[in-house]
Amino acid sequence: MDPHDLLGLVFEVFTWIGFGSAVVVLLVMLIARAADGSWVETHGVIVDLPDGGDVDRGPGREVRWMTEAAELYSRPVTDAEFDALRDPEEPNVFYARREPSRARFRRTADHTRALRLLFGVTFGIGVVCSIASIVLLFVADTGA
């Protein structure tokens, strides 16, 4: 077995691994997004609590938002969340349509973004290895 054949075999195996795992990750990602439900965007207000927070409620600030049904909700805001906000004066809040008391500052959950990145990496491996395999076919033909 010459090096071109061995390299072609390695590229083909990684092509199948890349595309196969990308399909699995895509299915998991779709299931995770369906389980996460839909989120509605609204404007929120960050309020500094007068007592500075306590052990049960966390830090000394909370976010308040109003739903489409004119219901008011609030939840504590951690320091990391507050530091990550682009506009702490008037942040965009996304609340769950099924359970409006749940809210976050991004439309997609962290696990969904991680799965999307993993899909991109595995699909990219499949694409790169399939292109490399095709290039290797032309290189092997011209070198013989």
Short mmCIF file of C-alpha atoms in Angstrom, two decimals:
data_model
loop_
_atom_site.label_atom_id
_atom_site.label_comp_id
_atom_site.label_asym_id
_atom_site.label_seq_id
_atom_site.Cartn_x
_atom_site.Cartn_y
_atom_site.Cartn_z
CA MET A 1 0.00 0.00 0.00
CA ASP A 2 1.57 3.27 -1.08
CA PRO A 3 1.30 6.53 0.90
CA HIS A 4 -1.36 7.99 -1.42
CA ASP A 5 -3.68 5.04 -0.79
CA LEU A 6 -3.10 5.21 2.95
CA LEU A 7 -3.73 8.96 3.04
CA GLY A 8 -6.84 8.51 0.89
CA LEU A 9 -8.12 5.88 3.32
CA VAL A 10 -7.51 8.18 6.30
CA PHE A 11 -9.31 11.06 4.58
CA GLU A 12 -12.26 8.84 3.70
CA VAL A 13 -12.57 7.53 7.26
CA PHE A 14 -12.49 11.06 8.68
CA THR A 15 -15.03 12.17 6.06
CA TRP A 16 -17.46 9.51 7.25
CA ILE A 17 -16.73 10.26 10.91
CA GLY A 18 -17.19 14.01 10.35
CA PHE A 19 -20.44 13.78 8.40
CA GLY A 20 -21.84 10.97 10.57
CA SER A 21 -21.19 12.78 13.81
CA ALA A 22 -22.51 16.02 12.30
CA VAL A 23 -25.83 14.31 11.55
CA VAL A 24 -26.03 12.98 15.13
CA VAL A 25 -25.17 16.39 16.61
CA LEU A 26 -27.74 18.05 14.32
CA LEU A 27 -30.47 15.71 15.55
CA VAL A 28 -29.51 16.32 19.18
CA MET A 29 -29.46 20.07 18.53
CA LEU A 30 -32.94 20.00 16.99
CA ILE A 31 -34.29 17.99 19.94
CA ALA A 32 -32.66 20.40 22.41
CA ARG A 33 -34.14 23.43 20.63
CA ALA A 34 -37.59 21.84 20.58
CA ALA A 35 -37.35 21.01 24.29
CA ASP A 36 -36.19 24.55 25.06
CA GLY A 37 -39.39 25.99 23.61
CA SER A 38 -39.96 29.43 22.18
CA TRP A 39 -38.81 32.63 23.81
CA VAL A 40 -40.38 36.07 23.48
CA GLU A 41 -38.26 39.21 23.38
CA THR A 42 -39.17 42.18 25.53
CA HIS A 43 -37.46 45.11 27.21
CA GLY A 44 -36.34 44.75 30.78
CA VAL A 45 -35.28 47.07 33.54
CA ILE A 46 -32.37 46.44 35.91
CA VAL A 47 -33.26 47.55 39.43
CA ASP A 48 -30.78 47.90 42.28
CA LEU A 49 -32.33 46.44 45.42
CA PRO A 50 -32.33 48.82 48.38
CA ASP A 51 -31.09 46.22 50.86
CA GLY A 52 -28.16 45.24 48.61
CA GLY A 53 -29.36 41.68 48.24
CA ASP A 54 -29.18 38.76 50.61
CA VAL A 55 -28.12 35.14 50.66
CA ASP A 56 -31.39 33.80 49.25
CA ARG A 57 -31.87 36.33 46.47
CA GLY A 58 -28.25 36.65 45.40
CA PRO A 59 -26.71 39.98 44.34
CA GLY A 60 -28.19 43.37 44.96
CA ARG A 61 -29.95 43.81 41.62
CA GLU A 62 -32.73 42.19 39.68
CA VAL A 63 -34.26 42.40 36.22
CA ARG A 64 -37.94 43.08 35.75
CA TRP A 65 -39.94 42.50 32.58
CA MET A 66 -43.53 42.55 31.43
CA THR A 67 -45.12 39.84 29.29
CA GLU A 68 -47.52 40.26 26.39
CA ALA A 69 -50.35 39.56 28.86
CA ALA A 70 -49.22 42.57 30.96
CA GLU A 71 -47.90 40.43 33.80
CA LEU A 72 -44.85 41.68 35.67
CA TYR A 73 -42.03 39.28 36.58
CA SER A 74 -38.58 39.63 38.10
CA ARG A 75 -35.52 37.57 38.90
CA PRO A 76 -32.08 38.22 40.41
CA VAL A 77 -29.21 39.20 38.12
CA THR A 78 -25.74 37.85 38.85
CA ASP A 79 -22.65 40.00 38.52
CA ALA A 80 -21.47 37.94 35.52
CA GLU A 81 -24.79 38.46 33.73
CA PHE A 82 -24.74 42.17 34.50
CA ASP A 83 -21.17 42.53 33.21
CA ALA A 84 -22.06 40.69 29.99
CA LEU A 85 -25.01 42.96 29.16
CA ARG A 86 -24.51 45.23 26.17
CA ASP A 87 -26.96 47.82 27.45
CA PRO A 88 -27.49 47.54 31.22
CA GLU A 89 -29.80 50.56 31.18
CA GLU A 90 -32.44 48.83 29.03
CA PRO A 91 -31.54 45.16 28.41
CA ASN A 92 -33.40 42.87 26.08
CA VAL A 93 -34.98 40.03 28.04
CA PHE A 94 -36.19 36.77 26.55
CA TYR A 95 -38.87 34.97 28.55
CA ALA A 96 -40.23 31.49 27.97
CA ARG A 97 -43.64 31.49 26.32
CA ARG A 98 -44.72 28.41 28.31
CA GLU A 99 -43.36 29.71 31.63
CA PRO A 100 -43.01 33.51 31.63
CA SER A 101 -41.24 33.53 35.01
CA ARG A 102 -38.16 32.04 33.30
CA ALA A 103 -36.02 34.62 31.56
CA ARG A 104 -32.57 35.06 30.12
CA PHE A 105 -30.63 37.73 28.25
CA ARG A 106 -29.95 35.69 25.08
CA ARG A 107 -32.40 34.13 22.66
CA THR A 108 -30.60 30.77 22.56
CA ALA A 109 -29.43 28.72 25.50
CA ASP A 110 -25.76 28.01 26.12
CA HIS A 111 -26.12 24.30 25.39
CA THR A 112 -27.76 25.04 22.03
CA ARG A 113 -24.91 27.36 21.05
CA ALA A 114 -22.39 24.70 22.11
CA LEU A 115 -24.17 22.09 19.99
CA ARG A 116 -24.23 24.49 17.03
CA LEU A 117 -20.46 24.99 17.38
CA LEU A 118 -19.91 21.23 17.65
CA PHE A 119 -22.02 20.70 14.52
CA GLY A 120 -19.95 23.28 12.64
CA VAL A 121 -16.69 21.64 13.68
CA THR A 122 -17.76 18.08 12.80
CA PHE A 123 -19.36 19.14 9.51
CA GLY A 124 -16.23 21.16 8.70
CA ILE A 125 -14.06 18.10 9.32
CA GLY A 126 -16.22 16.13 6.91
CA VAL A 127 -16.05 18.83 4.23
CA VAL A 128 -12.29 19.40 4.56
CA CYS A 129 -11.51 15.68 4.47
CA SER A 130 -13.77 15.05 1.47
CA ILE A 131 -12.16 17.92 -0.44
CA ALA A 132 -8.71 16.65 0.54
CA SER A 133 -9.67 13.17 -0.66
CA ILE A 134 -10.79 14.54 -4.05
CA VAL A 135 -7.59 16.60 -4.38
CA LEU A 136 -5.56 13.52 -3.49
CA LEU A 137 -7.24 11.60 -6.34
CA PHE A 138 -6.09 14.20 -8.86
CA VAL A 139 -2.59 14.40 -7.33
CA ALA A 140 -2.24 10.61 -7.40
CA ASP A 141 -3.34 10.49 -11.06
CA THR A 142 -0.89 13.14 -12.22
CA GLY A 143 2.00 11.63 -10.24
CA ALA A 144 1.68 8.13 -11.72
#
